[in-house]
Tab-separated table of C-alpha atoms and ligand atoms in Angstrom:
chain	number	residue	atom	x	y	z
A	93	MET	CA	99.734	71.044	35.958
A	94	ALA	CA	100.111	74.659	36.244
A	95	GLU	CA	103.010	75.981	34.095
A	96	GLY	CA	105.984	76.900	35.973
A	97	SER	CA	108.154	79.969	36.867
A	98	SER	CA	111.089	78.217	36.924
A	99	SER	CA	112.267	74.526	34.941
A	100	SER	CA	114.349	72.731	37.594
A	101	SER	CA	111.911	69.367	37.803
A	102	SER	CA	113.004	69.051	42.118
A	103	GLY	CA	110.846	66.487	44.050
A	104	PHE	CA	109.321	67.615	47.221
A	105	ASP	CA	112.160	65.960	49.379
A	106	GLU	CA	114.004	68.974	48.373
A	107	LEU	CA	111.911	71.200	50.078
A	108	GLY	CA	112.822	70.763	53.434
A	109	LEU	CA	109.665	69.102	53.969
A	110	SER	CA	109.806	66.467	56.817
A	111	ALA	CA	109.309	62.928	56.831
A	112	SER	CA	106.190	63.314	58.317
A	113	ILE	CA	104.810	65.626	55.768
A	114	LEU	CA	106.379	63.407	52.953
A	115	ARG	CA	104.828	60.809	53.852
A	116	ALA	CA	101.244	62.058	53.647
A	117	VAL	CA	101.991	63.801	50.808
A	118	ARG	CA	103.449	60.590	48.942
A	119	GLU	CA	100.246	59.076	50.133
A	120	ALA	CA	98.356	61.578	48.730
A	121	GLY	CA	99.751	60.690	45.367
A	122	TYR	CA	101.501	63.875	44.580
A	123	VAL	CA	105.170	62.962	42.724
A	124	GLN	CA	106.054	66.502	41.777
A	125	PRO	CA	105.160	70.098	43.742
A	126	THR	CA	103.520	72.001	41.421
A	127	PRO	CA	105.597	75.009	40.515
A	128	ILE	CA	103.635	77.740	43.253
A	129	GLN	CA	104.621	74.931	45.781
A	130	ARG	CA	108.094	74.495	44.634
A	131	ASP	CA	108.393	78.331	44.821
A	132	ALA	CA	106.564	78.419	47.906
A	133	ILE	CA	107.600	75.763	50.721
A	134	PRO	CA	110.982	76.891	51.177
A	135	PRO	CA	111.020	80.408	51.996
A	136	VAL	CA	107.441	79.880	54.347
A	137	LEU	CA	109.119	76.987	56.474
A	138	ALA	CA	111.806	79.837	56.364
A	139	GLY	CA	109.692	81.858	57.855
A	140	ARG	CA	109.317	84.341	55.891
A	141	ASP	CA	105.972	86.460	54.457
A	142	LEU	CA	104.457	85.769	51.122
A	143	LEU	CA	102.559	86.739	48.503
A	144	GLY	CA	101.034	84.801	46.456
A	145	CYS	CA	99.514	85.431	43.294
A	146	ALA	CA	97.922	81.944	42.302
A	147	GLN	CA	94.414	80.770	41.482
A	148	THR	CA	92.755	77.566	42.325
A	149	GLY	CA	94.139	74.012	40.620
A	150	THR	CA	97.574	75.658	41.042
A	151	GLY	CA	97.997	73.225	43.960
A	152	LYS	CA	98.125	76.675	46.661
A	153	THR	CA	96.733	74.828	49.196
A	154	ALA	CA	99.470	72.531	49.450
A	155	ALA	CA	101.675	75.363	49.048
A	156	PHE	CA	100.749	77.012	52.532
A	157	ALA	CA	99.310	74.245	54.000
A	158	LEU	CA	102.278	71.715	53.955
A	159	PRO	CA	104.776	73.632	54.952
A	160	LEU	CA	102.336	75.527	57.733
A	161	LEU	CA	101.595	71.923	59.374
A	162	GLN	CA	105.391	71.730	59.559
A	163	LEU	CA	106.074	74.820	61.460
A	164	LEU	CA	103.375	74.421	64.330
A	165	ASP	CA	104.399	70.647	64.337
A	166	ALA	CA	107.699	71.723	65.770
A	167	ARG	CA	106.124	74.432	67.567
A	168	VAL	CA	103.799	72.685	69.489
A	169	GLY	CA	102.949	73.166	73.109
A	170	ASP	CA	101.773	71.926	75.669
A	171	ASP	CA	97.664	73.474	75.710
A	172	PRO	CA	95.972	73.939	72.438
A	173	CYS	CA	94.971	77.006	71.224
A	174	VAL	CA	94.339	78.443	67.273
A	175	ARG	CA	97.987	79.051	66.351
A	176	ALA	CA	97.563	79.268	62.841
A	177	LEU	CA	94.067	81.180	61.092
A	178	VAL	CA	93.486	80.115	57.533
A	179	LEU	CA	90.707	83.317	56.388
A	180	THR	CA	88.331	82.094	53.180
A	181	PRO	CA	86.051	83.540	50.947
A	182	THR	CA	83.470	80.700	51.193
A	183	ARG	CA	82.258	77.668	53.106
A	184	GLU	CA	83.178	75.603	49.737
A	185	LEU	CA	86.830	77.126	50.287
A	186	ALA	CA	87.086	76.296	53.956
A	187	ALA	CA	85.503	73.271	53.429
A	188	GLN	CA	88.376	72.161	50.588
A	189	ILE	CA	90.533	73.634	53.006
A	190	GLY	CA	90.176	71.566	55.824
A	191	GLU	CA	90.115	68.488	54.006
A	192	SER	CA	93.596	69.302	52.634
A	193	LEU	CA	94.709	69.914	56.413
A	194	SER	CA	93.542	66.321	57.121
A	195	THR	CA	95.825	64.753	53.935
A	196	TYR	CA	98.695	66.564	54.906
A	197	GLY	CA	98.255	66.756	58.342
A	198	ARG	CA	97.242	62.954	58.826
A	199	HIS	CA	100.966	61.904	60.392
A	200	LEU	CA	101.097	64.781	62.566
A	201	GLU	CA	99.455	65.639	66.334
A	202	LEU	CA	97.808	68.811	65.091
A	203	TRP	CA	94.020	69.297	64.986
A	204	HIS	CA	92.265	72.190	63.082
A	205	THR	CA	88.312	72.734	62.071
A	206	VAL	CA	86.218	74.606	60.014
A	207	ILE	CA	83.543	77.830	60.797
A	208	PHE	CA	81.582	79.232	58.415
A	209	GLY	CA	78.209	81.343	58.673
A	210	GLY	CA	75.065	79.084	57.660
A	211	VAL	CA	75.179	76.539	59.897
A	212	SER	CA	74.547	76.389	63.647
A	213	GLU	CA	77.138	77.296	65.467
A	214	GLY	CA	77.048	75.329	68.591
A	215	PRO	CA	78.879	72.193	66.998
A	216	GLN	CA	81.424	74.688	65.665
A	217	ILE	CA	81.735	76.470	69.509
A	218	GLN	CA	82.232	73.381	71.112
A	219	GLU	CA	85.074	72.713	68.665
A	220	LEU	CA	86.837	75.371	69.528
A	221	ARG	CA	85.962	74.906	73.184
A	222	ARG	CA	88.482	71.577	73.104
A	223	GLY	CA	91.309	73.234	71.394
A	224	ILE	CA	92.297	73.543	68.137
A	225	ASP	CA	95.744	74.638	66.337
A	226	VAL	CA	94.434	75.287	62.603
A	227	LEU	CA	91.298	77.381	62.346
A	228	VAL	CA	89.846	77.644	59.375
A	229	ALA	CA	87.159	80.473	58.903
A	230	THR	CA	85.124	82.726	56.672
A	231	PRO	CA	85.463	86.330	58.388
A	232	GLY	CA	81.390	86.849	58.786
A	233	ARG	CA	81.133	84.018	60.825
A	234	LEU	CA	84.479	84.647	62.786
A	235	LEU	CA	83.544	87.836	63.715
A	236	ASP	CA	80.008	86.954	65.398
A	237	LEU	CA	82.091	84.236	67.391
A	238	LEU	CA	84.961	87.176	68.080
A	239	GLY	CA	82.304	89.596	69.618
A	240	ARG	CA	81.443	86.820	71.733
A	241	LYS	CA	84.225	85.603	72.942
A	242	GLN	CA	83.825	82.139	71.698
A	243	VAL	CA	86.827	82.393	70.025
A	244	ASN	CA	90.671	83.052	71.389
A	245	LEU	CA	92.956	84.451	68.840
A	246	ASP	CA	95.596	85.901	70.897
A	247	ARG	CA	98.105	82.968	70.278
A	248	VAL	CA	97.579	83.108	66.593
A	249	GLU	CA	101.105	83.038	65.000
A	250	VAL	CA	100.494	82.631	61.437
A	251	LEU	CA	97.728	84.471	59.231
A	252	VAL	CA	96.797	82.935	55.828
A	253	LEU	CA	94.895	85.340	53.854
A	254	ASP	CA	93.011	83.260	50.697
A	255	GLU	CA	91.753	83.808	47.526
A	256	ALA	CA	91.976	87.812	48.597
A	257	ASP	CA	90.847	89.192	45.843
A	258	ARG	CA	87.453	87.356	46.016
A	259	MET	CA	86.777	88.396	49.365
A	260	LEU	CA	87.105	92.108	47.682
A	261	ASP	CA	85.166	90.712	46.038
A	262	MET	CA	82.377	89.853	47.726
A	263	GLY	CA	82.556	92.712	50.108
A	264	PHE	CA	84.563	91.449	52.868
A	265	LEU	CA	87.623	93.234	53.332
A	266	PRO	CA	86.275	95.924	55.954
A	267	ASP	CA	85.194	92.233	58.073
A	268	VAL	CA	88.922	91.245	56.852
A	269	ARG	CA	90.493	94.094	58.629
A	270	ARG	CA	88.520	93.845	61.146
A	271	VAL	CA	89.680	89.977	62.334
A	272	VAL	CA	92.955	91.071	61.567
A	273	GLN	CA	92.813	94.107	64.375
A	274	ALA	CA	92.276	91.093	66.740
A	275	LEU	CA	95.108	89.355	65.874
A	276	PRO	CA	98.315	90.378	67.748
A	277	ARG	CA	101.239	90.703	66.600
A	278	ARG	CA	102.153	87.713	63.937
A	279	GLN	CA	105.124	86.182	63.195
A	280	GLN	CA	103.751	85.405	59.896
A	281	THR	CA	101.247	85.945	57.003
A	282	LEU	CA	101.229	84.473	53.645
A	283	LEU	CA	98.288	86.332	51.566
A	284	PHE	CA	97.178	84.337	48.495
A	285	SER	CA	94.868	85.953	45.423
A	286	ALA	CA	94.692	85.155	41.821
A	287	THR	CA	94.670	88.699	40.566
A	288	MET	CA	96.443	91.705	42.546
A	289	PRO	CA	94.272	95.110	42.133
A	290	GLU	CA	95.047	98.285	44.063
A	291	GLU	CA	92.999	97.845	47.106
A	292	ILE	CA	94.517	93.613	47.266
A	293	ARG	CA	98.289	94.910	46.936
A	294	ARG	CA	97.861	97.980	49.721
A	295	LEU	CA	96.419	95.411	52.031
A	296	ALA	CA	98.882	93.485	51.217
A	297	GLN	CA	101.683	95.914	52.248
A	298	GLY	CA	99.939	96.925	55.195
A	299	LEU	CA	100.284	93.115	56.298
A	300	LEU	CA	103.153	92.268	54.662
A	301	ARG	CA	106.504	92.290	56.489
A	302	ASP	CA	109.626	91.853	53.597
A	303	PRO	CA	107.495	89.590	51.399
A	304	VAL	CA	108.621	87.047	49.035
A	305	SER	CA	106.409	86.747	46.246
A	306	VAL	CA	105.162	84.104	44.207
A	307	ALA	CA	103.144	84.106	41.214
A	308	THR	CA	102.193	81.179	38.867
A	309	ALA	CA	101.749	82.059	34.934
A	310	ARG	CA	98.485	82.625	34.616
A	311	ILE	CA	96.075	80.222	34.114
A	312	SER	CA	93.246	80.965	31.000
A	313	SER	CA	94.634	82.810	28.124
A	314	PRO	CA	93.590	86.107	26.834
A	315	VAL	CA	91.104	84.585	24.893
A	316	GLU	CA	89.106	83.550	27.487
A	317	SER	CA	89.517	86.455	29.900
A	318	VAL	CA	89.282	89.148	27.845
A	319	GLU	CA	85.867	90.319	26.709
A	320	GLN	CA	85.924	90.540	22.443
A	321	GLN	CA	83.640	92.405	20.337
A	322	VAL	CA	83.905	93.395	16.298
A	323	TYR	CA	82.441	96.089	15.133
A	324	PHE	CA	81.991	96.380	10.613
A	325	VAL	CA	82.542	99.614	9.297
A	326	ASP	CA	83.624	101.356	6.284
A	327	LYS	CA	87.404	102.568	6.238
A	328	VAL	CA	86.270	106.394	6.198
A	329	ASN	CA	84.532	106.194	9.189
A	330	LYS	CA	86.456	104.074	11.518
A	331	ARG	CA	87.857	107.584	13.154
A	332	ARG	CA	84.245	108.589	14.210
A	333	LEU	CA	83.602	105.413	14.923
A	334	LEU	CA	86.375	105.700	17.187
A	335	LEU	CA	85.819	108.994	18.946
A	336	ASP	CA	82.234	107.151	19.561
A	337	LEU	CA	84.374	104.051	20.915
A	338	LEU	CA	85.847	106.383	23.314
A	339	GLY	CA	83.405	108.679	24.228
A	340	ASP	CA	80.934	106.156	25.649
A	341	VAL	CA	82.140	104.143	28.417
A	342	ALA	CA	84.224	105.590	30.533
A	343	LYS	CA	87.319	104.122	29.106
A	344	ARG	CA	89.995	104.569	31.417
A	345	ARG	CA	93.184	103.582	30.565
A	346	THR	CA	92.758	102.590	26.689
A	347	LEU	CA	95.341	100.608	24.436
A	348	VAL	CA	94.736	101.699	21.025
A	349	PHE	CA	96.613	99.480	18.232
A	350	SER	CA	97.244	100.916	14.740
A	351	ARG	CA	99.557	99.090	11.808
A	352	THR	CA	101.400	102.074	11.143
A	353	LYS	CA	103.438	104.730	12.473
A	354	HIS	CA	101.714	107.593	10.517
A	355	GLY	CA	98.012	106.084	11.193
A	356	ALA	CA	98.995	106.629	15.410
A	357	ASN	CA	100.092	109.599	14.781
A	358	ARG	CA	96.903	110.936	13.206
A	359	ILE	CA	94.749	108.584	15.772
A	360	ALA	CA	96.353	109.947	18.243
A	361	LYS	CA	96.256	114.372	16.639
A	362	LEU	CA	92.631	113.408	16.387
A	363	LEU	CA	91.667	112.430	19.503
A	364	ASP	CA	93.758	115.519	20.997
A	365	ASP	CA	91.504	117.776	18.684
A	366	HIS	CA	88.570	116.176	20.613
A	367	GLY	CA	89.606	116.414	23.729
A	368	ILE	CA	90.919	113.495	24.626
A	369	ARG	CA	94.495	113.273	26.575
A	370	ALA	CA	96.664	110.612	23.502
A	371	SER	CA	99.804	110.369	22.707
A	372	ALA	CA	101.081	107.547	20.010
A	373	ILE	CA	104.200	105.270	20.520
A	374	HIS	CA	106.225	103.935	17.550
A	375	GLY	CA	109.365	103.827	16.073
A	376	ASN	CA	109.996	106.908	14.991
A	377	LYS	CA	109.645	108.509	18.348
A	378	SER	CA	112.539	109.544	20.128
A	379	GLN	CA	113.463	106.820	23.589
A	380	GLY	CA	112.720	110.311	25.700
A	381	ALA	CA	109.210	111.180	24.126
A	382	ARG	CA	108.384	107.128	24.485
A	383	THR	CA	109.280	106.904	28.278
A	384	ARG	CA	107.077	110.362	28.575
A	385	ALA	CA	103.889	109.287	27.213
A	386	LEU	CA	104.601	105.993	28.888
A	387	GLU	CA	104.849	107.741	32.324
A	388	GLY	CA	102.232	109.907	31.461
A	389	PHE	CA	99.650	107.226	30.894
A	390	ARG	CA	100.459	105.303	33.627
A	391	ARG	CA	100.088	107.721	35.866
A	392	GLY	CA	96.814	108.295	34.202
A	393	GLU	CA	97.176	111.389	32.830
A	394	LEU	CA	96.886	110.304	29.445
A	395	ALA	CA	93.432	108.744	28.866
A	396	VAL	CA	94.728	106.814	25.680
A	397	LEU	CA	97.981	105.810	24.205
A	398	VAL	CA	97.933	104.814	20.380
A	399	ALA	CA	101.174	102.142	19.608
A	400	THR	CA	102.038	100.148	16.538
A	401	ASP	CA	102.363	96.305	17.304
A	402	LEU	CA	106.113	96.816	17.914
A	403	ALA	CA	106.159	99.560	20.289
A	404	ALA	CA	103.802	98.020	22.368
A	405	ARG	CA	106.058	94.649	22.600
A	406	GLY	CA	106.801	94.727	26.564
A	407	LEU	CA	104.927	97.371	27.473
A	408	ASP	CA	104.278	96.520	30.800
A	409	VAL	CA	101.444	98.915	31.815
A	410	ASP	CA	98.836	97.258	34.538
A	411	GLY	CA	94.994	98.524	34.530
A	412	ILE	CA	94.569	98.839	31.155
A	413	THR	CA	91.208	98.274	30.739
A	414	HIS	CA	90.588	98.710	27.140
A	415	VAL	CA	92.197	97.739	23.597
A	416	ILE	CA	91.261	98.574	20.704
A	417	ASN	CA	92.165	97.735	17.276
A	418	PHE	CA	91.648	99.997	14.654
A	419	ASP	CA	93.226	98.244	12.318
A	420	LEU	CA	93.022	94.623	12.424
A	421	PRO	CA	96.626	92.662	12.447
A	422	ASN	CA	97.443	90.777	9.216
A	423	GLU	CA	99.171	88.036	11.668
A	424	PRO	CA	96.485	86.364	13.665
A	425	GLU	CA	98.820	85.689	16.584
A	426	THR	CA	99.401	89.403	17.052
A	427	TYR	CA	96.001	90.121	17.783
A	428	VAL	CA	96.164	87.395	20.759
A	429	HIS	CA	99.503	89.605	21.629
A	430	ARG	CA	97.567	92.703	21.958
A	431	ILE	CA	94.040	91.633	23.307
A	432	GLY	CA	96.563	89.787	26.128
A	433	ARG	CA	97.438	94.123	27.202
A	434	THR	CA	94.139	94.281	28.554
A	435	GLY	CA	92.521	92.154	31.632
A	436	ARG	CA	95.878	90.846	32.681
A	437	ALA	CA	96.097	88.478	35.824
A	438	GLY	CA	93.111	87.659	35.809
A	439	ALA	CA	91.044	91.300	35.771
A	440	THR	CA	88.809	91.668	32.982
A	441	GLY	CA	88.962	93.606	30.253
A	442	VAL	CA	87.787	94.773	26.992
A	443	ALA	CA	88.877	94.685	23.135
A	444	LEU	CA	87.272	95.882	21.141
A	445	SER	CA	88.528	95.580	16.873
A	446	MET	CA	87.275	97.374	13.997
A	447	CYS	CA	87.148	95.828	10.333
A	448	ASP	CA	86.593	97.278	7.551
A	449	HIS	CA	85.878	95.301	3.913
A	450	GLU	CA	89.438	94.900	3.358
A	451	GLU	CA	90.078	93.151	6.630
A	452	ARG	CA	87.564	89.838	6.470
A	453	ASP	CA	90.259	87.886	5.897
A	454	TYR	CA	92.397	89.187	8.461
A	455	LEU	CA	89.078	88.753	10.825
A	456	ARG	CA	88.479	85.027	9.476
A	457	ASP	CA	92.779	83.923	10.415
A	458	ILE	CA	91.878	85.366	14.009
A	459	GLU	CA	88.942	83.743	14.607
A	460	SER	CA	90.151	80.616	13.239
A	461	LEU	CA	93.528	80.787	15.681
A	462	ILE	CA	91.651	81.733	18.627
A	463	GLY	CA	88.308	78.595	17.982
A	464	ARG	CA	85.695	80.906	18.075
A	465	ARG	CA	83.701	83.609	17.084
A	466	ILE	CA	84.193	87.227	17.783
A	467	GLU	CA	80.844	88.551	18.825
A	468	ALA	CA	79.754	91.511	16.330
A	469	VAL	CA	77.914	94.553	17.584
A	470	ASP	CA	75.595	95.349	15.029
A	471	ASP	CA	73.994	98.787	16.619
A	472	HIS	CA	76.281	101.344	16.068
A	473	ALA	CA	76.179	104.670	13.963
A	474	TYR	CA	78.587	104.075	11.178
A	475	PRO	CA	77.127	99.998	9.666
A	476	PRO	CA	79.317	99.314	6.455
A	477	SER	CA	77.617	100.415	3.303
A	478	GLY	CA	77.914	97.197	1.526
A	479	GLN	CA	76.392	95.118	4.489
A	480	PRO	CA	78.587	91.856	2.751
A	481	PRO	CA	77.332	88.827	5.388
A	482	ALA	CA	79.397	88.431	8.583
A	483	PRO	CA	81.880	85.604	7.557
A	484	ALA	CA	81.493	82.206	8.266
A	485	VAL	CA	84.249	80.354	9.821
A	486	ALA	CA	84.366	77.195	11.071
A	487	PRO	CA	87.067	77.739	14.252
A	488	ARG	CA	89.640	75.411	14.553
A	489	PRO	CA	89.916	74.319	18.424
A	490	ARG	CA	93.698	75.304	19.887
A	491	ALA	CA	94.864	74.802	23.128
A	492	GLY	CA	93.949	77.183	25.267
A	493	GLY	CA	95.574	78.443	28.343
A	494	GLY	CA	97.318	76.056	31.258
A	495	ARG	CA	94.956	73.919	33.731
A	496	ALA	CA	94.346	72.039	36.507
A	497	PRO	CA	96.929	69.786	38.345
A	498	ALA	CA	95.305	66.491	38.010
A	499	GLY	CA	95.942	65.333	41.340
A	500	PRO	CA	93.602	62.910	43.278
A	501	ALA	CA	90.558	63.522	44.524
A	502	ARG	CA	90.855	65.424	48.107
A	503	ARG	CA	90.654	62.713	50.310
A	504	GLY	CA	89.203	63.686	54.373
A	505	SER	CA	86.919	61.924	56.449
A	506	GLY	CA	84.434	63.935	57.736
A	507	ARG	CA	82.504	67.221	56.739
A	508	PRO	CA	83.521	70.401	57.563
A	509	GLY	CA	82.406	72.262	60.803
A	510	ARG	CA	81.394	68.718	62.215
A	511	GLY	CA	84.289	68.117	64.518
A	512	ARG	CA	87.939	68.827	65.428
A	513	ARG	CA	89.571	66.401	62.509
A	514	ARG	CA	93.057	65.345	62.401
A	515	GLY	CA	93.747	62.241	59.483
A	516	GLY	CA	95.167	59.150	60.374
A	517	ARG	CA	95.223	58.055	64.282
A	518	ARG	CA	92.875	59.649	66.552
A	519	SER	CA	94.920	60.618	69.341
A	520	PRO	CA	92.783	61.426	72.783
A	521	SER	CA	90.987	64.915	73.269
B	686	AMP	P1	94.549	73.634	44.722
B	686	AMP	O1	95.352	74.864	43.533
B	686	AMP	O2	94.970	73.996	45.624
B	686	AMP	O3	92.777	73.530	45.033
B	686	AMP	O4	94.766	72.352	44.073
B	686	AMP	C1	94.107	71.812	43.368
B	686	AMP	C2	94.200	70.248	43.169
B	686	AMP	O5	95.675	69.952	42.647
B	686	AMP	C3	93.701	69.447	44.304
B	686	AMP	O6	92.959	68.182	43.771
B	686	AMP	C4	95.390	68.917	44.960
B	686	AMP	O7	94.882	67.450	45.517
B	686	AMP	C5	95.844	68.444	43.800
B	686	AMP	N1	97.433	68.306	44.073
B	686	AMP	C6	97.667	69.196	44.500
B	686	AMP	N2	99.378	69.596	44.516
B	686	AMP	C7	99.531	69.214	43.874
B	686	AMP	C8	100.562	67.759	43.437
B	686	AMP	N3	101.855	68.179	43.493
B	686	AMP	N4	100.637	67.197	42.289
B	686	AMP	C9	99.594	66.464	42.379
B	686	AMP	N5	98.082	67.307	42.300
B	686	AMP	C10	98.550	68.116	43.308
């Protein structure tokens, strides 16, 4: 089960769900709502827009599907028409959502269908003609059918955008925007994304009205999500290597860690002298100077912030692309905290560490803590003179981040796109 943001242990029956939905949830074998379900279901039932930062495996599908079905059920009209549209990046996800709707809606008189590309569209069109309440679709096929007037979205009341960041990665955002333009003024929009890159934030700002934000704890720890490399180097060459590291890749926002305040000052000066906009933050700097440095870093005026561990505590800057450990920390846990400054919220980050001869033991402790070897980069300009062998460690595995809730296998009778489906009783079409 994923970690939660609150410690309440309320069950499903405290979330405002109807008897029919609760029954389906019980039959699915769910006992406790996951954190995202607990946080999202009440506001969605109250008609609020929602910005959900959650990965697959957190129970996010039920977090939107349960209240969505309940809202549609309460407003059911005589002529069936698409009243909710769920946009997803892939056919697999579309299919899974379709199955979840079958499971959760099995005691309701609601219909849904799933449409995606790569398969014949005939059966999908037939389903649409028979009238459905919820349409789950990938943007491309939906636009195709929209363009040929095979689907009518004029009565959509709720839009769900699932895995928005994947849509972005797959280049679907223009299609998503086109679909959104074809919708009437909606009553409610729910947007889910595992990460919140700038473009998704902008999309959310344009789409959501006064949204409730819900987030689940990150699923993977920085140890999994951050690319890590170590450079063996003599102490005297660390400064040169740092300049190389900062020069060779466009490191747009880099946090350099130094064990000492003086070290941090010296590094900041070195970088400044070489035309790299940098500033140091540590305990000897006034609050004003620290705030100015942070602001400059946030706005992108400073490319590099050089920090001691204490100064970096609580530092909350999004979009740090690289962490460079000029010194390795003597506490291995500190290493994990340091690298966690990049690759936040699922974005990829890079952590580069310099390790001189005296720091080999620190490295061994770190590798032992994180349960793996850190990849060593050999082909750099300043290999260590003595060339001592890389330390051999037997990694001790540590529990990583959270994991997906161990729910029952998804139910659902049919295959996606193979007909209008509703779980449980069949009703006349
Ligand atoms: P999702 O993150 O929506 O892909 O869901 C991940 C898995 O968790 C699915 O197999 C769901 O059936 C299952 N699941 C969702 N909510 C719960 C819950 N409250 N209790 C147990 N399993 C759940």
